[in-house]
Structure formats: C-alpha cells, structure tokens
mmCIF file of C-alpha atoms in Angstrom:
data_model
loop_
_atom_site.group_PDB
_atom_site.id
_atom_site.type_symbol
_atom_site.label_atom_id
_atom_site.label_comp_id
_atom_site.label_asym_id
_atom_site.label_seq_id
_atom_site.Cartn_x
_atom_site.Cartn_y
_atom_site.Cartn_z
ATOM 1 C CA MET A 907 122.694 103.522 123.030
ATOM 2 C CA SER A 908 121.831 105.964 125.823
ATOM 3 C CA ILE A 909 119.320 108.772 126.005
ATOM 4 C CA GLN A 910 122.213 111.239 125.793
ATOM 5 C CA ASP A 911 122.678 110.191 122.166
ATOM 6 C CA PHE A 912 119.335 111.791 121.283
ATOM 7 C CA LYS A 913 118.247 115.410 121.026
ATOM 8 C CA ARG A 914 114.897 117.064 120.418
ATOM 9 C CA ALA A 915 114.509 118.236 116.815
ATOM 10 C CA TYR A 916 111.755 120.554 115.609
ATOM 11 C CA VAL A 917 110.339 118.695 112.600
ATOM 12 C CA TRP A 918 106.648 119.470 112.086
ATOM 13 C CA GLN A 919 105.912 123.191 111.905
ATOM 14 C CA LEU A 920 102.619 124.592 113.202
ATOM 15 C CA PRO A 921 100.916 124.908 109.756
ATOM 16 C CA VAL A 922 101.701 121.239 109.046
ATOM 17 C CA ARG A 923 100.220 120.176 112.377
ATOM 18 C CA ILE A 924 97.135 122.320 111.843
ATOM 19 C CA PHE A 925 96.651 120.805 108.381
ATOM 20 C CA HIS A 926 97.076 117.293 109.742
ATOM 21 C CA TRP A 927 94.450 117.536 112.475
ATOM 22 C CA VAL A 928 91.928 119.701 110.616
ATOM 23 C CA ASN A 929 92.215 117.443 107.575
ATOM 24 C CA ALA A 930 91.820 114.364 109.786
ATOM 25 C CA LEU A 931 88.658 115.863 111.293
ATOM 26 C CA ALA A 932 87.261 116.835 107.882
ATOM 27 C CA ILE A 933 87.932 113.387 106.385
ATOM 28 C CA THR A 934 86.385 111.614 109.380
ATOM 29 C CA VAL A 935 83.214 113.717 109.200
ATOM 30 C CA LEU A 936 83.064 113.311 105.411
ATOM 31 C CA ILE A 937 83.290 109.531 105.706
ATOM 32 C CA ILE A 938 80.602 109.283 108.414
ATOM 33 C CA THR A 939 78.171 111.664 106.732
ATOM 34 C CA GLY A 940 78.950 110.230 103.294
ATOM 35 C CA LEU A 941 78.038 106.735 104.462
ATOM 36 C CA MET A 942 74.792 108.069 105.933
ATOM 37 C CA ILE A 943 73.926 109.871 102.706
ATOM 38 C CA SER A 944 74.658 106.829 100.526
ATOM 39 C CA HIS A 945 72.925 104.435 102.934
ATOM 40 C CA PRO A 946 70.177 106.283 104.843
ATOM 41 C CA PRO A 947 69.370 104.839 108.291
ATOM 42 C CA GLY A 948 66.923 101.947 108.294
ATOM 43 C CA ILE A 949 64.354 103.867 110.338
ATOM 44 C CA ILE A 950 63.377 105.761 107.168
ATOM 45 C CA SER A 951 63.184 104.711 103.562
ATOM 46 C CA GLY A 952 65.478 106.084 100.893
ATOM 47 C CA ASN A 953 62.617 108.133 99.408
ATOM 48 C CA GLU A 954 61.759 109.647 102.757
ATOM 49 C CA ALA A 955 65.372 110.502 103.563
ATOM 50 C CA SER A 956 65.516 113.487 101.239
ATOM 51 C CA SER A 957 62.408 115.007 102.816
ATOM 52 C CA GLN A 958 63.535 114.642 106.401
ATOM 53 C CA PHE A 959 64.694 117.971 107.839
ATOM 54 C CA TRP A 960 67.404 116.414 109.987
ATOM 55 C CA PHE A 961 68.818 114.665 106.942
ATOM 56 C CA GLY A 962 69.338 118.095 105.412
ATOM 57 C CA TYR A 963 71.653 118.862 108.331
ATOM 58 C CA ILE A 964 73.658 115.735 107.527
ATOM 59 C CA ARG A 965 74.114 116.924 103.955
ATOM 60 C CA GLU A 966 75.010 120.431 105.141
ATOM 61 C CA ILE A 967 77.656 119.064 107.518
ATOM 62 C CA HIS A 968 79.023 116.961 104.652
ATOM 63 C CA PHE A 969 79.325 120.002 102.366
ATOM 64 C CA MET A 970 80.860 122.184 105.116
ATOM 65 C CA SER A 971 83.465 119.493 105.797
ATOM 66 C CA ALA A 972 84.251 119.379 102.074
ATOM 67 C CA TYR A 973 84.882 123.134 102.010
ATOM 68 C CA LEU A 974 87.080 122.797 105.096
ATOM 69 C CA MET A 975 89.067 120.034 103.409
ATOM 70 C CA VAL A 976 89.595 122.197 100.318
ATOM 71 C CA ALA A 977 90.727 125.156 102.433
ATOM 72 C CA VAL A 978 93.371 123.242 104.397
ATOM 73 C CA LEU A 979 94.511 121.439 101.241
ATOM 74 C CA ILE A 980 95.206 124.801 99.605
ATOM 75 C CA MET A 981 97.075 125.861 102.748
ATOM 76 C CA ARG A 982 99.171 122.666 102.636
ATOM 77 C CA VAL A 983 100.075 123.162 98.984
ATOM 78 C CA TYR A 984 101.210 126.693 99.816
ATOM 79 C CA TRP A 985 103.291 125.403 102.728
ATOM 80 C CA ALA A 986 104.906 122.814 100.445
ATOM 81 C CA PHE A 987 106.729 125.792 98.926
ATOM 82 C CA LYS A 988 107.208 127.896 102.080
ATOM 83 C CA GLY A 989 107.754 125.322 104.831
ATOM 84 C CA ASN A 990 110.907 123.662 106.107
ATOM 85 C CA LYS A 991 112.560 120.774 104.293
ATOM 86 C CA TYR A 992 110.401 118.181 106.066
ATOM 87 C CA ALA A 993 107.257 119.813 104.627
ATOM 88 C CA ASN A 994 108.727 120.657 101.224
ATOM 89 C CA ARG A 995 107.109 119.344 98.045
ATOM 90 C CA LYS A 996 110.366 117.580 97.088
ATOM 91 C CA VAL A 997 109.915 115.168 100.010
ATOM 92 C CA PHE A 998 106.815 113.673 98.391
ATOM 93 C CA VAL A 999 108.515 112.603 95.160
ATOM 94 C CA PRO A 1000 111.389 110.366 96.386
ATOM 95 C CA PHE A 1001 111.900 108.677 93.051
ATOM 96 C CA ASN A 1002 115.656 109.092 92.666
ATOM 97 C CA LYS A 1003 118.017 106.142 93.188
ATOM 98 C CA GLU A 1004 118.537 106.769 96.908
ATOM 99 C CA GLY A 1005 114.841 107.364 97.511
ATOM 100 C CA LEU A 1006 113.801 104.138 95.789
ATOM 101 C CA SER A 1007 116.453 102.174 97.703
ATOM 102 C CA ASN A 1008 115.345 103.566 101.060
ATOM 103 C CA GLY A 1009 111.711 103.021 100.133
ATOM 104 C CA TRP A 1010 112.321 99.370 99.323
ATOM 105 C CA TYR A 1011 114.160 98.971 102.633
ATOM 106 C CA THR A 1012 111.218 100.482 104.537
ATOM 107 C CA LEU A 1013 108.745 98.294 102.673
ATOM 108 C CA LYS A 1014 110.634 95.081 103.453
ATOM 109 C CA TYR A 1015 111.605 95.613 107.070
ATOM 110 C CA ASP A 1016 109.115 98.109 108.484
ATOM 111 C CA ILE A 1017 105.910 97.050 106.739
ATOM 112 C CA PHE A 1018 106.413 93.394 105.824
ATOM 113 C CA LEU A 1019 108.505 92.885 108.997
ATOM 114 C CA GLN A 1020 111.203 90.760 107.391
ATOM 115 C CA ASN A 1021 114.198 89.936 109.568
ATOM 116 C CA GLU A 1022 117.117 92.263 108.968
ATOM 117 C CA LYS A 1023 120.456 90.579 108.388
ATOM 118 C CA ARG A 1024 122.229 93.813 109.207
ATOM 119 C CA TYR A 1025 120.605 96.874 110.778
ATOM 120 C CA ASN A 1026 120.905 99.956 108.589
ATOM 121 C CA TYR A 1027 120.275 103.060 110.679
ATOM 122 C CA LYS A 1028 120.544 105.464 107.751
ATOM 123 C CA LYS A 1029 117.760 103.737 105.857
ATOM 124 C CA SER A 1030 115.524 102.734 108.763
ATOM 125 C CA ILE A 1031 115.383 105.989 110.750
ATOM 126 C CA HIS A 1032 114.009 109.136 109.136
ATOM 127 C CA VAL A 1033 113.797 112.570 110.702
ATOM 128 C CA GLY A 1034 110.694 113.492 108.711
ATOM 129 C CA HIS A 1035 108.601 111.170 106.537
ATOM 130 C CA ASN A 1036 110.153 107.925 105.381
ATOM 131 C CA ASN A 1037 109.951 107.305 101.648
ATOM 132 C CA ILE A 1038 106.927 105.007 101.770
ATOM 133 C CA ALA A 1039 105.030 107.543 103.892
ATOM 134 C CA ALA A 1040 105.974 110.315 101.472
ATOM 135 C CA VAL A 1041 104.633 108.379 98.482
ATOM 136 C CA SER A 1042 101.471 107.439 100.387
ATOM 137 C CA TYR A 1043 100.822 111.128 101.112
ATOM 138 C CA LEU A 1044 101.242 111.869 97.422
ATOM 139 C CA VAL A 1045 98.639 109.179 96.668
ATOM 140 C CA MET A 1046 96.359 110.656 99.340
ATOM 141 C CA PHE A 1047 96.690 114.074 97.710
ATOM 142 C CA ILE A 1048 95.612 112.579 94.363
ATOM 143 C CA LEU A 1049 92.675 110.828 96.085
ATOM 144 C CA ALA A 1050 91.694 114.140 97.683
ATOM 145 C CA ILE A 1051 91.636 115.834 94.269
ATOM 146 C CA VAL A 1052 89.444 113.040 92.869
ATOM 147 C CA MET A 1053 87.164 113.261 95.906
ATOM 148 C CA ILE A 1054 86.811 117.034 95.564
ATOM 149 C CA ILE A 1055 86.171 116.981 91.803
ATOM 150 C CA THR A 1056 83.577 114.200 91.946
ATOM 151 C CA GLY A 1057 81.940 115.580 95.102
ATOM 152 C CA PHE A 1058 81.512 119.076 93.712
ATOM 153 C CA GLY A 1059 80.412 117.559 90.401
ATOM 154 C CA LEU A 1060 77.564 115.761 92.166
ATOM 155 C CA TYR A 1061 76.703 118.866 94.195
ATOM 156 C CA SER A 1062 76.789 121.282 91.264
ATOM 157 C CA ALA A 1063 73.197 120.651 90.113
ATOM 158 C CA ASN A 1064 71.764 121.719 93.496
ATOM 159 C CA SER A 1065 74.265 124.420 94.421
ATOM 160 C CA THR A 1066 73.772 128.141 93.920
ATOM 161 C CA TRP A 1067 77.436 128.984 94.567
ATOM 162 C CA PHE A 1068 79.977 129.359 91.793
ATOM 163 C CA LEU A 1069 82.586 126.917 93.162
ATOM 164 C CA PRO A 1070 80.567 123.676 92.872
ATOM 165 C CA LYS A 1071 79.130 124.852 89.546
ATOM 166 C CA MET A 1072 82.679 124.995 88.173
ATOM 167 C CA PHE A 1073 82.575 121.181 88.277
ATOM 168 C CA ALA A 1074 79.212 120.729 86.539
ATOM 169 C CA TRP A 1075 81.065 119.106 83.631
ATOM 170 C CA VAL A 1076 82.342 116.208 85.733
ATOM 171 C CA PRO A 1077 79.271 113.891 85.710
ATOM 172 C CA GLU A 1078 78.934 114.228 81.950
ATOM 173 C CA PHE A 1079 82.663 113.616 81.477
ATOM 174 C CA LEU A 1080 82.467 110.444 83.613
ATOM 175 C CA GLY A 1081 79.368 109.142 81.880
ATOM 176 C CA GLY A 1082 76.654 110.204 84.304
ATOM 177 C CA ASP A 1083 75.859 110.707 87.971
ATOM 178 C CA MET A 1084 76.017 106.988 88.755
ATOM 179 C CA ASN A 1085 79.617 106.612 87.557
ATOM 180 C CA THR A 1086 80.543 109.782 89.428
ATOM 181 C CA ARG A 1087 78.972 108.458 92.640
ATOM 182 C CA VAL A 1088 80.771 105.118 92.290
ATOM 183 C CA LEU A 1089 84.145 106.821 91.818
ATOM 184 C CA HIS A 1090 83.417 109.169 94.733
ATOM 185 C CA HIS A 1091 82.477 106.172 96.894
ATOM 186 C CA LEU A 1092 85.537 104.137 95.923
ATOM 187 C CA THR A 1093 87.767 107.099 96.715
ATOM 188 C CA MET A 1094 86.221 107.225 100.193
ATOM 189 C CA TRP A 1095 87.263 103.591 100.764
ATOM 190 C CA GLY A 1096 90.744 104.547 99.592
ATOM 191 C CA PHE A 1097 90.830 107.135 102.388
ATOM 192 C CA ILE A 1098 89.605 104.576 104.925
ATOM 193 C CA LEU A 1099 92.355 102.146 103.901
ATOM 194 C CA PHE A 1100 94.963 104.916 104.120
ATOM 195 C CA VAL A 1101 93.814 105.950 107.612
ATOM 196 C CA LEU A 1102 93.968 102.368 108.926
ATOM 197 C CA ILE A 1103 97.486 101.799 107.569
ATOM 198 C CA HIS A 1104 98.656 105.263 108.654
ATOM 199 C CA VAL A 1105 97.506 104.846 112.272
ATOM 200 C CA TYR A 1106 98.988 101.344 112.470
ATOM 201 C CA LEU A 1107 102.404 102.426 111.162
ATOM 202 C CA VAL A 1108 102.585 105.523 113.377
ATOM 203 C CA LEU A 1109 101.855 103.481 116.492
ATOM 204 C CA TYR A 1110 104.190 100.700 115.344
ATOM 205 C CA HIS A 1111 107.098 103.086 114.774
ATOM 206 C CA ASP A 1112 106.380 104.866 118.052
ATOM 207 C CA TRP A 1113 106.619 101.533 119.863
ATOM 208 C CA LEU A 1114 109.627 100.302 117.861
ATOM 209 C CA GLU A 1115 111.767 103.455 117.906
ATOM 210 C CA GLY A 1116 110.453 105.395 120.929
ATOM 211 C CA ARG A 1117 111.219 108.755 119.306
ATOM 212 C CA GLY A 1118 107.850 110.446 119.822
ATOM 213 C CA GLU A 1119 106.413 109.560 116.422
ATOM 214 C CA ALA A 1120 102.799 110.069 117.540
ATOM 215 C CA SER A 1121 103.258 112.999 119.912
ATOM 216 C CA ALA A 1122 105.384 114.847 117.315
ATOM 217 C CA MET A 1123 102.244 115.807 115.411
ATOM 218 C CA ILE A 1124 101.105 117.658 118.548
ATOM 219 C CA SER A 1125 104.359 119.145 119.813
ATOM 220 C CA GLY A 1126 106.255 119.308 116.516
ATOM 221 C CA TYR A 1127 109.313 117.665 118.073
ATOM 222 C CA LYS A 1128 110.923 114.262 117.584
ATOM 223 C CA PHE A 1129 113.883 112.705 119.375
ATOM 224 C CA VAL A 1130 116.707 112.297 116.878
ATOM 225 C CA ARG A 1131 120.252 111.035 117.255
ATOM 226 C CA ALA A 1132 122.710 113.887 117.748
ATOM 227 C CA GLU A 1133 124.852 112.769 114.819
ATOM 228 C CA ARG A 1134 121.816 112.814 112.521
ATOM 229 C CA ILE A 1135 120.963 116.367 113.603
ATOM 230 C CA LYS A 1136 124.547 117.375 112.817
ATOM 231 C CA LYS A 1137 124.331 115.822 109.347
ATOM 232 C CA GLU A 1138 120.999 117.488 108.687
ATOM 233 C CA ALA A 1139 122.485 120.853 109.680
ATOM 234 C CA GLU A 1140 125.418 120.321 107.308
ATOM 235 C CA LYS A 1141 122.999 119.864 104.382
ATOM 236 C CA LYS A 1142 121.536 123.347 104.814
#
C-alpha cells in the first residue's frame, strides 16, 4: 500500500480539540491539587495545612479548575448535537450489532494484542473513535458527572455562590462527608487509569497505523484511505 492510497481527512473540529486540551489541563490540575489537599505535604501537619495561606491558593486553583472542567463539559455536550458525525452523541453509544462486533474486534486485537488470523481493515481502522474508545469516553463522561457532583457537594458548606450550594444535598444523600470524599477520591483514580490507557493506546495506534493519530488532536486531520473517504461521503 502506497502513500497515494491515503488522503487527509478533517476529523476533529476546533471545538472538539479545544475541549480535549482544556479538559486535559483541568483534569491534570485537579488531580495534582486534589492529591495535595487530601494529603498535605509533610513539611506541615494536617491541622496546620488549613491555616497556611499558600494552601488556600492550592484550594482556589482546585476550585477554578473544577469550574473550567464544567464549562468545557457543557460546551462538549452542546457540540455533541451540533458537531460533525465524528463528534456526534450517537458515536458514544455503539451498542448495536455492528458496534458490538467492531468493539470486540478492537478489544481482542488492538488492546489484548492477539494474533489476527485474517486482517480486517473495516473493523480495525476507524476514521474517528473506534468503538472501545467511544465507550470509554462515555464512561469518562459519567465519571466527570460523579466528580462534579461530589466535589461541589463537599464545597457547598464553605461556598457563598449558588452553584456549589445546589449540591448541598449530596453529602447527606451519600451518608456523610466521609463517604462523599471517598467516592470523589475513587473517581479521581478512575480518571488517572483512563489517562494512562488513553495515552498508551493513542501512541500505540500512531506507531501501528502511522495515520497521525496523536497529531490529529492538534491539526484536526488524519490520513485515511481514499476508498474509506469515498464511503464516508456516500453515507452523508
């Protein structure tokens, strides 16, 4: 197969790319500051941490990152209805017969690296998200909702703004602040696991397929076989 068989295809629109990188920044900052808040540095005791002025900045950065995450999440939900077919909400629920079949194929050969008896281009190469990635993003969205609800629930007692106070019911619903903190903390580790797997698979596919998997989230373009572009155009 020669390079002439491939063409550049515009896959990831600008709003999707903005969401991706801003959300990545917000999650990274939330994880770092969240770990510092839950486990204050050893140079000060836990009781002293709350009275340290610089520690207040850590908490403020954590809350600002949470608001940023909420803002871009709302933008992404909006774009799930207004964006192209690669960003559409329907992509993230591939639970029909074809979607499940392609997802199982991706799981076996792309993630568990089983030897393929016969290469199946249709199932192995995706213009946008493959089915496993689509489901994982759906799971991440659910984790984000849990993170936001529990985070604002914990913040509501000290906040003077209406948005966090809307979630004042959460700690009581979950059986107290401790249960809410545990769920919030576990959700953070869910994000960490997702990030590790996501980065690994992006780099793996970029190396395996050489279609600009990583750079596509900067430029918006992937290299796609000409015949696939033709088939995609026929579906419109």
